PDB file of C-alpha atoms in Angstrom:
ATOM      1  CA  MET A 181       4.439  59.038 -83.954  1.00 61.00           C
ATOM      2  CA  VAL A 182       5.217  58.232 -87.617  1.00 69.00           C
ATOM      3  CA  PHE A 183       9.004  59.654 -87.389  1.00 77.00           C
ATOM      4  CA  ASP A 184      10.254  57.184 -84.999  1.00 84.00           C
ATOM      5  CA  LYS A 185       9.245  54.253 -86.497  1.00 88.00           C
ATOM      6  CA  PRO A 186      11.002  54.634 -90.052  1.00 83.00           C
ATOM      7  CA  ALA A 187      14.227  55.386 -87.861  1.00 80.00           C
ATOM      8  CA  LEU A 188      13.696  52.222 -85.908  1.00 84.00           C
ATOM      9  CA  ALA A 189      13.369  49.976 -89.353  1.00 84.00           C
ATOM     10  CA  LEU A 190      16.245  52.050 -90.652  1.00 78.00           C
ATOM     11  CA  VAL A 191      18.746  51.548 -87.801  1.00 75.00           C
ATOM     12  CA  SER A 192      17.586  48.179 -86.861  1.00 81.00           C
ATOM     13  CA  GLY A 193      17.050  46.613 -90.554  1.00 83.00           C
ATOM     14  CA  MET A 194      13.339  45.418 -89.280  1.00 88.00           C
ATOM     15  CA  GLY A 195      10.684  45.360 -92.025  1.00 90.00           C
ATOM     16  CA  TYR A 196       7.600  47.792 -91.642  1.00 91.00           C
ATOM     17  CA  GLU A 197       5.380  45.205 -90.245  1.00 92.00           C
ATOM     18  CA  ARG A 198       7.616  44.265 -88.071  1.00 93.00           C
ATOM     19  CA  VAL A 199       8.416  47.857 -86.627  1.00 91.00           C
ATOM     20  CA  ALA A 200       4.437  49.242 -86.875  1.00 92.00           C
ATOM     21  CA  ASP A 201       2.039  48.756 -84.118  1.00 91.00           C
ATOM     22  CA  GLU A 202      -1.153  50.374 -82.788  1.00 90.00           C
ATOM     23  CA  THR A 203      -0.162  53.902 -83.166  1.00 89.00           C
ATOM     24  CA  CYS A 204       1.237  53.578 -86.844  1.00 89.00           C
ATOM     25  CA  SER A 205       0.469  50.983 -89.339  1.00 93.00           C
ATOM     26  CA  ALA A 206       2.730  49.540 -92.194  1.00 93.00           C
ATOM     27  CA  PRO A 207       1.081  50.757 -94.940  1.00 94.00           C
ATOM     28  CA  THR A 208       1.152  54.201 -93.354  1.00 92.00           C
ATOM     29  CA  LEU A 209       4.966  54.031 -92.820  1.00 91.00           C
ATOM     30  CA  ARG A 210       5.369  53.327 -96.565  1.00 92.00           C
ATOM     31  CA  ARG A 211       3.191  55.926 -97.795  1.00 92.00           C
ATOM     32  CA  ARG A 212       5.227  58.419 -95.528  1.00 89.00           C
ATOM     33  CA  ARG A 213       8.491  56.550 -96.759  1.00 88.00           C
ATOM     34  CA  ASP A 214       7.109  57.590-100.785  1.00 92.00           C
ATOM     35  CA  GLU A 215       5.578  60.941 -99.838  1.00 91.00           C
ATOM     36  CA  TRP A 216       9.306  61.829 -98.512  1.00 88.00           C
ATOM     37  CA  ILE A 217      10.990  60.127-101.180  1.00 90.00           C
ATOM     38  CA  THR A 218       8.678  62.377-103.533  1.00 94.00           C
ATOM     39  CA  ALA A 219       9.822  65.416-101.282  1.00 92.00           C
ATOM     40  CA  GLY A 220      13.458  64.779-101.919  1.00 89.00           C
ATOM     41  CA  ALA A 221      13.625  64.259 -98.036  1.00 88.00           C
ATOM     42  CA  ALA A 222      14.209  60.912 -97.996  1.00 84.00           C
ATOM     43  CA  ASP A 223      18.059  61.051 -98.238  1.00 87.00           C
ATOM     44  CA  HIS A 224      18.556  63.269 -95.780  1.00 89.00           C
ATOM     45  CA  LEU A 225      16.049  61.926 -93.494  1.00 83.00           C
ATOM     46  CA  ALA A 226      18.062  58.523 -93.687  1.00 81.00           C
ATOM     47  CA  LEU A 227      21.610  60.064 -93.332  1.00 86.00           C
ATOM     48  CA  ALA A 228      20.401  62.337 -90.019  1.00 86.00           C
ATOM     49  CA  VAL A 229      19.217  59.288 -88.378  1.00 79.00           C
ATOM     50  CA  LEU A 230      22.243  57.216 -88.976  1.00 79.00           C
ATOM     51  CA  ARG A 231      24.767  60.261 -87.801  1.00 85.00           C
ATOM     52  CA  ALA A 232      22.512  60.220 -84.747  1.00 84.00           C
ATOM     53  CA  TYR A 233      22.334  56.589 -84.175  1.00 80.00           C
ATOM     54  CA  ASP A 234      26.081  56.258 -84.899  1.00 80.00           C
ATOM     55  CA  ARG A 235      26.798  59.229 -82.094  1.00 85.00           C
ATOM     56  CA  MET A 236      24.297  57.854 -79.354  1.00 83.00           C
ATOM     57  CA  VAL A 237      25.265  53.857 -79.860  1.00 79.00           C
ATOM     58  CA  GLY A 238      27.829  53.783 -82.322  1.00 76.00           C
ATOM     59  CA  LEU A 239      27.666  51.768 -85.742  1.00 69.00           C
ATOM     60  CA  GLN A 240      31.391  50.651 -85.625  1.00 70.00           C
ATOM     61  CA  LEU A 241      31.707  50.634 -89.703  1.00 67.00           C
ATOM     62  CA  GLU A 242      35.143  50.540 -89.599  1.00 69.00           C
ATOM     63  CA  GLU A 243      34.787  46.765 -87.701  1.00 65.00           C
ATOM     64  CA  LEU A 244      32.439  45.133 -90.549  1.00 60.00           C
ATOM     65  CA  SER A 245      33.457  42.739 -93.281  1.00 60.00           C
ATOM     66  CA  ALA A 246      32.742  43.527 -96.950  1.00 64.00           C
ATOM     67  CA  ASP A 247      29.725  41.220 -96.348  1.00 64.00           C
ATOM     68  CA  GLY A 248      28.412  42.944 -93.453  1.00 59.00           C
ATOM     69  CA  CYS A 249      28.826  39.862 -90.796  1.00 60.00           C
ATOM     70  CA  ILE A 250      30.751  41.013 -87.460  1.00 58.00           C
ATOM     71  CA  THR A 251      30.909  37.216 -85.802  1.00 62.00           C
ATOM     72  CA  LYS A 252      33.683  35.502 -85.609  1.00 62.00           C
ATOM     73  CA  ALA A 253      34.625  31.698 -86.504  1.00 63.00           C
ATOM     74  CA  PRO A 254      34.673  30.025 -83.278  1.00 65.00           C
ATOM     75  CA  GLU A 255      36.686  26.884 -84.992  1.00 67.00           C
ATOM     76  CA  GLY A 256      39.115  29.477 -86.977  1.00 64.00           C
ATOM     77  CA  GLY A 257      40.861  27.609 -89.918  1.00 64.00           C
ATOM     78  CA  GLU A 258      42.107  28.912 -92.622  1.00 67.00           C
ATOM     79  CA  CYS A 259      39.099  30.619 -93.985  1.00 62.00           C
ATOM     80  CA  ALA A 260      38.356  32.262 -91.325  1.00 60.00           C
ATOM     81  CA  GLY A 261      38.870  36.045 -91.205  1.00 55.00           C
TER      82      GLY A 261
END
């Protein structure tokens, strides 16, 4: 139950308080994260989660601008794009 919560936080950008529920609290999520960092598994875990998410949903990183914004300017203008 603990594994899917950090994965959700990672791919969605939500905080642990938002991801936590009755099955796993935010402090538990932070504690597990710290344990995984100490064990050296956090980087591998993050990469594996992002790769899996990219295969299932698609991150479309090539379509992001430098600031990460993927919205379009409805009025256009010389500064748009």
